[in-house]
Coordinates of N, CA and C in Angstrom, one line a residue:
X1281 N 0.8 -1.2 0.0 CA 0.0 0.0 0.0 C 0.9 1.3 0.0
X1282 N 1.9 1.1 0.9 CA 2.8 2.5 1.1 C 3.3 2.2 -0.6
X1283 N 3.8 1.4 -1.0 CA 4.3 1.6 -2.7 C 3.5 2.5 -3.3
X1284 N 2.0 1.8 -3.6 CA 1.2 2.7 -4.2 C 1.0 4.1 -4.3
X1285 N 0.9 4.3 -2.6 CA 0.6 6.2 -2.2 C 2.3 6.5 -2.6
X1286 N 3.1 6.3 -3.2 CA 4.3 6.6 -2.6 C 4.6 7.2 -4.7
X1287 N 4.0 6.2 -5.1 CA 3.5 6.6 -7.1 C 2.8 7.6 -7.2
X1288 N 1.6 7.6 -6.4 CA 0.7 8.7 -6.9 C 1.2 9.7 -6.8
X1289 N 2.2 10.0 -5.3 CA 2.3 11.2 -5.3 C 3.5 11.7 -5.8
X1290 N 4.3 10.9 -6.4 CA 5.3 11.0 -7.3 C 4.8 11.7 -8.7
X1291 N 3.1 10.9 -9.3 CA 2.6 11.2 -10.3 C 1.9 12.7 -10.6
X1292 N 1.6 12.8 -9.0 CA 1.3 14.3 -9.2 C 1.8 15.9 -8.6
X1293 N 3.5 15.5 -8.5 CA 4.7 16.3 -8.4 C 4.8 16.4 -9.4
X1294 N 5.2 15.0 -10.6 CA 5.6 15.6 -11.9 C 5.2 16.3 -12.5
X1295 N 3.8 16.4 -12.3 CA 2.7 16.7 -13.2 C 3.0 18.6 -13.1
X1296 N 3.4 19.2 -12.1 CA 3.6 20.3 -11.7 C 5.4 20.6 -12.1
X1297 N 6.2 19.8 -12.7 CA 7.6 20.0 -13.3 C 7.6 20.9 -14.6
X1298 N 8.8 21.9 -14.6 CA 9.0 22.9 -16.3 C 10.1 22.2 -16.3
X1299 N 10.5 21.8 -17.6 CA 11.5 21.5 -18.2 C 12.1 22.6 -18.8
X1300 N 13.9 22.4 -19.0 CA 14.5 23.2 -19.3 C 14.9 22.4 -20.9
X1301 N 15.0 23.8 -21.8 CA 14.8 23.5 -23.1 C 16.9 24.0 -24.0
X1302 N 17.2 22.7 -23.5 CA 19.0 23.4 -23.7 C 19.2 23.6 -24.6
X1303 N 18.4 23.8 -26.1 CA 18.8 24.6 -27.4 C 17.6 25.3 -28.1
X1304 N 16.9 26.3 -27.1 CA 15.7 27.3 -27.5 C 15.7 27.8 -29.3
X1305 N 14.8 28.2 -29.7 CA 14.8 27.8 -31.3 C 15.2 29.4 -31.0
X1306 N 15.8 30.4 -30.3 CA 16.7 31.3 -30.6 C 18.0 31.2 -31.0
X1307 N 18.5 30.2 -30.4 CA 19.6 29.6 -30.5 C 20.1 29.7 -31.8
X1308 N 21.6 30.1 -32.0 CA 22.4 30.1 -33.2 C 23.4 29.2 -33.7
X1309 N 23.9 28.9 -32.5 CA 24.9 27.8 -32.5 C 24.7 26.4 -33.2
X1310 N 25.8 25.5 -33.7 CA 25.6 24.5 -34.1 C 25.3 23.4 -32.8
X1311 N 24.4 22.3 -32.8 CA 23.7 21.2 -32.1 C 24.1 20.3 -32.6
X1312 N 24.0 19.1 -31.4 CA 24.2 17.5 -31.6 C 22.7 17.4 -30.6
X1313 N 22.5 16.0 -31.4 CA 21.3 15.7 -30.6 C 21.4 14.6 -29.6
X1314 N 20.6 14.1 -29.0 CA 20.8 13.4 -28.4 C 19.4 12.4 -28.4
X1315 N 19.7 11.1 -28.5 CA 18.4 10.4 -28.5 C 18.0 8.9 -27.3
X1316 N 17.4 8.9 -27.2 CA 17.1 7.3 -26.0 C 16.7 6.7 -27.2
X1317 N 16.9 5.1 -26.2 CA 16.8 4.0 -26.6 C 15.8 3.2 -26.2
X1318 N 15.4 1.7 -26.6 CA 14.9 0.9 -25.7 C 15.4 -0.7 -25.6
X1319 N 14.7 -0.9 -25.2 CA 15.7 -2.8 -25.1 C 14.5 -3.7 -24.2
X1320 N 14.8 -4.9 -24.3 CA 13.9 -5.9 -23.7 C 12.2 -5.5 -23.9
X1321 N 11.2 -4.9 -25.2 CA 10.5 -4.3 -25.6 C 9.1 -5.3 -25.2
X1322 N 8.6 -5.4 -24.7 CA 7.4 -5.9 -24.5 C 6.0 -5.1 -24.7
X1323 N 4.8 -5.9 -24.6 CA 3.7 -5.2 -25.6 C 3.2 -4.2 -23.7
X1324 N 3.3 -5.0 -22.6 CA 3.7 -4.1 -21.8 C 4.0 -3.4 -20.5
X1325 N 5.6 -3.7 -21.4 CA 7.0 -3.1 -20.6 C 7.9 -3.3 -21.2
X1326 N 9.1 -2.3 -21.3 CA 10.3 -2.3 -22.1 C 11.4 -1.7 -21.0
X1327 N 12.7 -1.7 -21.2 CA 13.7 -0.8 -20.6 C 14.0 0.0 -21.6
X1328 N 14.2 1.4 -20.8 CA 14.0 2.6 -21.7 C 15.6 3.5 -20.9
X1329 N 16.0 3.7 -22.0 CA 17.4 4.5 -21.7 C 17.2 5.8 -22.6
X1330 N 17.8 7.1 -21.7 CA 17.0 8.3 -22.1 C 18.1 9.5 -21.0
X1331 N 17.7 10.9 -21.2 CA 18.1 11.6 -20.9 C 17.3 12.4 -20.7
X1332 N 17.8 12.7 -19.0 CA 16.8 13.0 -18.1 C 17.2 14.7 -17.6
X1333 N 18.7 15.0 -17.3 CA 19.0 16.5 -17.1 C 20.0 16.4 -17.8
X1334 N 20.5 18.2 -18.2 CA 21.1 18.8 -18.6 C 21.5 19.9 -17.6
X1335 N 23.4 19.5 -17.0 CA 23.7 20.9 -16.3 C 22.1 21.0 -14.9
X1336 N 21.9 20.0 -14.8 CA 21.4 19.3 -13.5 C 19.6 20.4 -13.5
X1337 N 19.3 20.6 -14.7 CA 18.0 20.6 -15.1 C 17.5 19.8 -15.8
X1338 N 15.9 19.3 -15.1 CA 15.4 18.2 -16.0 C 14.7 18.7 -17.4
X1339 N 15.3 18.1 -18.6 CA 14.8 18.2 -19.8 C 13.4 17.3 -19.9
X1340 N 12.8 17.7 -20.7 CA 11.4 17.0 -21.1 C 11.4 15.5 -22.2
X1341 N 11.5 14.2 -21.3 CA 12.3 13.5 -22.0 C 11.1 12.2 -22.2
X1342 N 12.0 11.4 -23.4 CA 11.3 10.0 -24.0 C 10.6 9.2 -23.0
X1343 N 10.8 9.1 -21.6 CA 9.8 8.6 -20.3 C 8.2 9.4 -20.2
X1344 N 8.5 11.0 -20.3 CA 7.4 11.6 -19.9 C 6.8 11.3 -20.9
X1345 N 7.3 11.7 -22.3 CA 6.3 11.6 -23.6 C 5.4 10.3 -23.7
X1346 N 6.2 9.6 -23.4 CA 5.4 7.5 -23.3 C 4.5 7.8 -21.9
X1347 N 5.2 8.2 -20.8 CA 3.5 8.7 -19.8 C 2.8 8.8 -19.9
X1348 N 2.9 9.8 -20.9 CA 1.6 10.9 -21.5 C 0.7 10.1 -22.6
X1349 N 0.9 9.3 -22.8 CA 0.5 8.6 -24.0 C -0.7 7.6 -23.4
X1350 N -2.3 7.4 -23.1 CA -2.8 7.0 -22.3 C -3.0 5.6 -23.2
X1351 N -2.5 4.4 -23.4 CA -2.8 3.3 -24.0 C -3.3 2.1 -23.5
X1352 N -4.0 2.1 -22.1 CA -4.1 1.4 -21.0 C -2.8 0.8 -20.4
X1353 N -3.0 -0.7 -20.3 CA -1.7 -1.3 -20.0 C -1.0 -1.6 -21.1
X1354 N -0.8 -1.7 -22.4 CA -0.2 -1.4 -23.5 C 1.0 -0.3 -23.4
X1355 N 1.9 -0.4 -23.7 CA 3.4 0.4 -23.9 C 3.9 0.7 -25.1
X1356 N 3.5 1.9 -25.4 CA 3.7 2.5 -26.9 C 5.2 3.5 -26.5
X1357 N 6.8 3.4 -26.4 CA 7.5 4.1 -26.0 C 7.4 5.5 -27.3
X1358 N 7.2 6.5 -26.6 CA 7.5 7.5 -28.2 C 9.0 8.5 -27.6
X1359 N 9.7 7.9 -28.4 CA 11.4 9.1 -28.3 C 11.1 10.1 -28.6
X1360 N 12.2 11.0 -28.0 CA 11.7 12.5 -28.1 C 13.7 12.3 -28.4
X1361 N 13.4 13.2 -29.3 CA 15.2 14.0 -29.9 C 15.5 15.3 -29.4
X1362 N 16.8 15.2 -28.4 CA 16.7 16.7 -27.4 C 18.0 17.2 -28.0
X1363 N 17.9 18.4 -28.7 CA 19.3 19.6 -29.4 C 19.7 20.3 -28.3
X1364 N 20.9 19.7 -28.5 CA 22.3 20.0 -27.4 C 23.2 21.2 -27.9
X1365 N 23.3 22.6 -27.5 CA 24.6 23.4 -28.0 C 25.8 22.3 -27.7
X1366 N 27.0 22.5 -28.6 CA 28.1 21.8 -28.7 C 29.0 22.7 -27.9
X1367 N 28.4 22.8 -26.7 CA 29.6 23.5 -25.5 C 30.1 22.2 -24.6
X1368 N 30.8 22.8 -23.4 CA 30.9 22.0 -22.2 C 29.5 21.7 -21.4
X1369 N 29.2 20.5 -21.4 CA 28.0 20.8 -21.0 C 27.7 18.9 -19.7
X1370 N 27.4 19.4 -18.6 CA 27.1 17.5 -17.5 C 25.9 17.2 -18.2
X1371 N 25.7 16.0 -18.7 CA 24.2 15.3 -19.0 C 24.2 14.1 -17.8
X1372 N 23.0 14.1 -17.5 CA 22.5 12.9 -16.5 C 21.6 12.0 -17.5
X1373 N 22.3 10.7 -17.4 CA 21.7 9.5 -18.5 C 20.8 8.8 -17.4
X1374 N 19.6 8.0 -17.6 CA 19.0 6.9 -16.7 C 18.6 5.8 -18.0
X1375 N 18.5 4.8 -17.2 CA 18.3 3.5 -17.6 C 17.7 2.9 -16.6
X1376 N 15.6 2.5 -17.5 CA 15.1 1.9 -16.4 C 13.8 0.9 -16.7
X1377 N 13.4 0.4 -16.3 CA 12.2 -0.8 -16.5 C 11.0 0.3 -16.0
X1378 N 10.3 0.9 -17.5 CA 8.8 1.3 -17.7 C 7.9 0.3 -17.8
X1379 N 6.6 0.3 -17.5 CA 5.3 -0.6 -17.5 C 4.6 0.4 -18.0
X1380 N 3.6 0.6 -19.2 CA 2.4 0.7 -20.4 C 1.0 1.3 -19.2
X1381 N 1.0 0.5 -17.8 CA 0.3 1.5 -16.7 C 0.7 1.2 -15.4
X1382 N 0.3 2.1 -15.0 CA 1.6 2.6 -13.0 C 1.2 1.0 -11.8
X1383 N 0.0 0.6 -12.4 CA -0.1 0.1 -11.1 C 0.9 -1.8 -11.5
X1384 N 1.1 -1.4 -13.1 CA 2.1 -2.9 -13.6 C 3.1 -2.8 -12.5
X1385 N 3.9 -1.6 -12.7 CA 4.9 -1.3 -11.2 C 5.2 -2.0 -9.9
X1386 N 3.2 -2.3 -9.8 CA 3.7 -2.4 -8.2 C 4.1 -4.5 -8.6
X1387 N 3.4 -4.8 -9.3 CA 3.9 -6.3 -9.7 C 4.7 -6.4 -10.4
X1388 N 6.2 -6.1 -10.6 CA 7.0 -6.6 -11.6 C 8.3 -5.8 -11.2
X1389 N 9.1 -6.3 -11.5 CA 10.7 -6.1 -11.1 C 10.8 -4.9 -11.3
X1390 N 11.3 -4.1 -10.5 CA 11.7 -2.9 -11.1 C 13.7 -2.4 -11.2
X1391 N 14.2 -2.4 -12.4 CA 15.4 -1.8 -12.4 C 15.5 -0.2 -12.9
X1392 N 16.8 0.3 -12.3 CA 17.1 2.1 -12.3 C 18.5 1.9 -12.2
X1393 N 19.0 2.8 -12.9 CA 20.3 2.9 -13.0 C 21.0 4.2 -13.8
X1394 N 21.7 5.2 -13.1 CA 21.5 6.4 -13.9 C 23.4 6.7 -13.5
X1395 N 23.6 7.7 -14.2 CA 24.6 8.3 -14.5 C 25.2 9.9 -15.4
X1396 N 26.1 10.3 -14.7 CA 26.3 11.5 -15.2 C 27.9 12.0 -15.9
X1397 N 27.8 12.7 -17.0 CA 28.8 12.4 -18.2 C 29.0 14.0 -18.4
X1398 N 30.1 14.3 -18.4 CA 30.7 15.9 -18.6 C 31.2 16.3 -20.1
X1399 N 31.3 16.5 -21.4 CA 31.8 16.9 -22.3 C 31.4 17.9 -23.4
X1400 N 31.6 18.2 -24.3 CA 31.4 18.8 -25.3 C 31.3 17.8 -26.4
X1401 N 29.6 17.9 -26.8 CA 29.2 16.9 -27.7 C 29.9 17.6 -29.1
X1402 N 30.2 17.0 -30.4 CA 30.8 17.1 -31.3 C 29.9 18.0 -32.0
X1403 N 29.6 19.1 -33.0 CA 28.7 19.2 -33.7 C 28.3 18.7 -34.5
X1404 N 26.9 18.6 -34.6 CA 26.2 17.7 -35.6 C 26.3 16.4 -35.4
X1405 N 26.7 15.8 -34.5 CA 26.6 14.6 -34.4 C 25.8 13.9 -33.2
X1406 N 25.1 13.1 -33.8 CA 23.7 12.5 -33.3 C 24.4 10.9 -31.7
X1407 N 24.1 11.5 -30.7 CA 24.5 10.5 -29.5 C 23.2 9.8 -29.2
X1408 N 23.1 8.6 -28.8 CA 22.7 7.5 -28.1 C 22.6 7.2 -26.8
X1409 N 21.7 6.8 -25.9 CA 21.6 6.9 -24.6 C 21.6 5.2 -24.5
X1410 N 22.4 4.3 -24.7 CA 22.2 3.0 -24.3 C 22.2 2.0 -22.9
X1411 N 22.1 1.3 -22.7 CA 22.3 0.0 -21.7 C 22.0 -0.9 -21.9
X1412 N 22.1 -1.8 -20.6 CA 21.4 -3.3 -19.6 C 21.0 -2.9 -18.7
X1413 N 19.2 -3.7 -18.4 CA 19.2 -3.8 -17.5 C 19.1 -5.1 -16.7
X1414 N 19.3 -5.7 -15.5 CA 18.9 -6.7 -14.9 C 19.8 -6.9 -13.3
X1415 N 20.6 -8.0 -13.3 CA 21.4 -8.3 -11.6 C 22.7 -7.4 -11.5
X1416 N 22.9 -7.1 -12.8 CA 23.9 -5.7 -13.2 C 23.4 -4.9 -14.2
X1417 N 22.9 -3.6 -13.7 CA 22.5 -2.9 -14.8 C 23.5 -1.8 -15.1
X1418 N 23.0 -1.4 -16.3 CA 24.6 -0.1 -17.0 C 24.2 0.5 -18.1
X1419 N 24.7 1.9 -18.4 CA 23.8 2.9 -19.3 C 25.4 3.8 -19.4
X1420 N 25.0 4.0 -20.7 CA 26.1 5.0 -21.3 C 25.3 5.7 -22.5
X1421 N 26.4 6.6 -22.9 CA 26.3 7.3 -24.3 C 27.4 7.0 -24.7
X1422 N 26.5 6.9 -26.2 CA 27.5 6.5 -27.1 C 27.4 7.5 -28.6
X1423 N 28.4 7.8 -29.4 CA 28.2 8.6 -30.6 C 27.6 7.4 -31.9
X1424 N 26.7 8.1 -32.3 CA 25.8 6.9 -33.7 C 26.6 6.8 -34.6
X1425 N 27.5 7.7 -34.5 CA 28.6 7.4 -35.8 C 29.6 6.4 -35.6
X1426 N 30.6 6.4 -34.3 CA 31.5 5.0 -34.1 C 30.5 4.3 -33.2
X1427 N 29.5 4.2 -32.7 CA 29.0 3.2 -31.5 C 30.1 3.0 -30.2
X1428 N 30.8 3.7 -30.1 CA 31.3 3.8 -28.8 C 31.4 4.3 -27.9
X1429 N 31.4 4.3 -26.6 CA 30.6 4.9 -25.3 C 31.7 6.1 -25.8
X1430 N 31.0 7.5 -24.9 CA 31.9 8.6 -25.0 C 32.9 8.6 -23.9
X1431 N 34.2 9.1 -23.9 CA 35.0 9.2 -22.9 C 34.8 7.9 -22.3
X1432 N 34.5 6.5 -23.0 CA 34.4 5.5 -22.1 C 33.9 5.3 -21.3
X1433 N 33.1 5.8 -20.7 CA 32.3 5.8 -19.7 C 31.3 4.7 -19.7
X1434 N 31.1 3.9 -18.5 CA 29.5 3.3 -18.3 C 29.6 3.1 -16.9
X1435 N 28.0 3.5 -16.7 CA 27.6 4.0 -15.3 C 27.3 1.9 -14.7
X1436 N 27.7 1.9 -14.1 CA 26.8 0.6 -13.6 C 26.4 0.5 -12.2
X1437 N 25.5 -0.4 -12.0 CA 24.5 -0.4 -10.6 C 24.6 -1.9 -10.7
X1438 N 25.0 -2.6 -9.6 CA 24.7 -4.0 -9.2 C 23.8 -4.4 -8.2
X1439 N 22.7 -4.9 -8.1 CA 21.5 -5.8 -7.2 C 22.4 -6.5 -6.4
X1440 N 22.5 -6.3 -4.8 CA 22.8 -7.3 -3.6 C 21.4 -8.4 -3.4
X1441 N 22.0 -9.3 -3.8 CA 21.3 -10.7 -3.1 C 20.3 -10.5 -2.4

């Protein structure tokens, strides 16, 4: 029961969140984008890897958009493509097990595993939010053009017994 009240009112904090928009259509500069992923895709539940802040504000990301999407218990993931200035810039990656409706949650495994990456994305070039999830889970970015994590990086989270 505490799980339950502990969602709702999770559900209706967010609901009261602004996102911060890190490449406003004033913007001049050249952009890289950045996109989420998914993996283990069920009709409904998937793991959904995605980017969640920028410079430790939350962007409006591929989790909320599939929230918002009311398909009962069905899981329609919809990506959302977020334009990055090609400055110095912290991004916060997560990687996590979504359910199609809130109360799948309270029956079914839940994995989270997030991490945070400091660089200047390249211009023009399109990055990846990947992972695993399960008894070790792990989420990185990677550039779409070599498929290799950036600066090597991957975040990982291990489950104690």
């Amino acid at each position: 029961m505490m799980r339950v009240s502990v969602l709702i009112i999770l559900l209706l904090v967010a609901g009261c969140t602004s996102y911060h928009e890190p490449a406003p259509k004033s913007y001049v500069g050249k952009v890289s984008v950045i996109k989420s992923s998914v993996g283990n895709k069920k009709s409904t539940s998937a793991d959904l890897f995605y980017l969640s802040e920028i410079n430790g504000q939350k962007v409006y990301s591929s989790k909320q958009a599939t929230a918002e999407k009311d398909n009962g218990f069905f899981l329609n993931v919809k990506h959302i493509d977020i334009n990055v200035p090609d400055k110095m810039t912290t991004f916060t990656i997560v990687g996590e097990r979504i359910n199609g409706a809130l109360i799948q949650s309270i029956f079914t495994k839940s994995y989270y595993v997030k991490g945070k990456i400091t660089f200047s994305p390249e211009p023009q070039e399109t990055y990846v939010v990947k992972g695993e999830l399960g008894k070790t889970s792990k989420v990185w970015l990677e550039a779409q053009s070599t498929g290799k994590p950036i600066m090597g990086q991957v975040f990982i989270k291990t489950e104690e017994d």
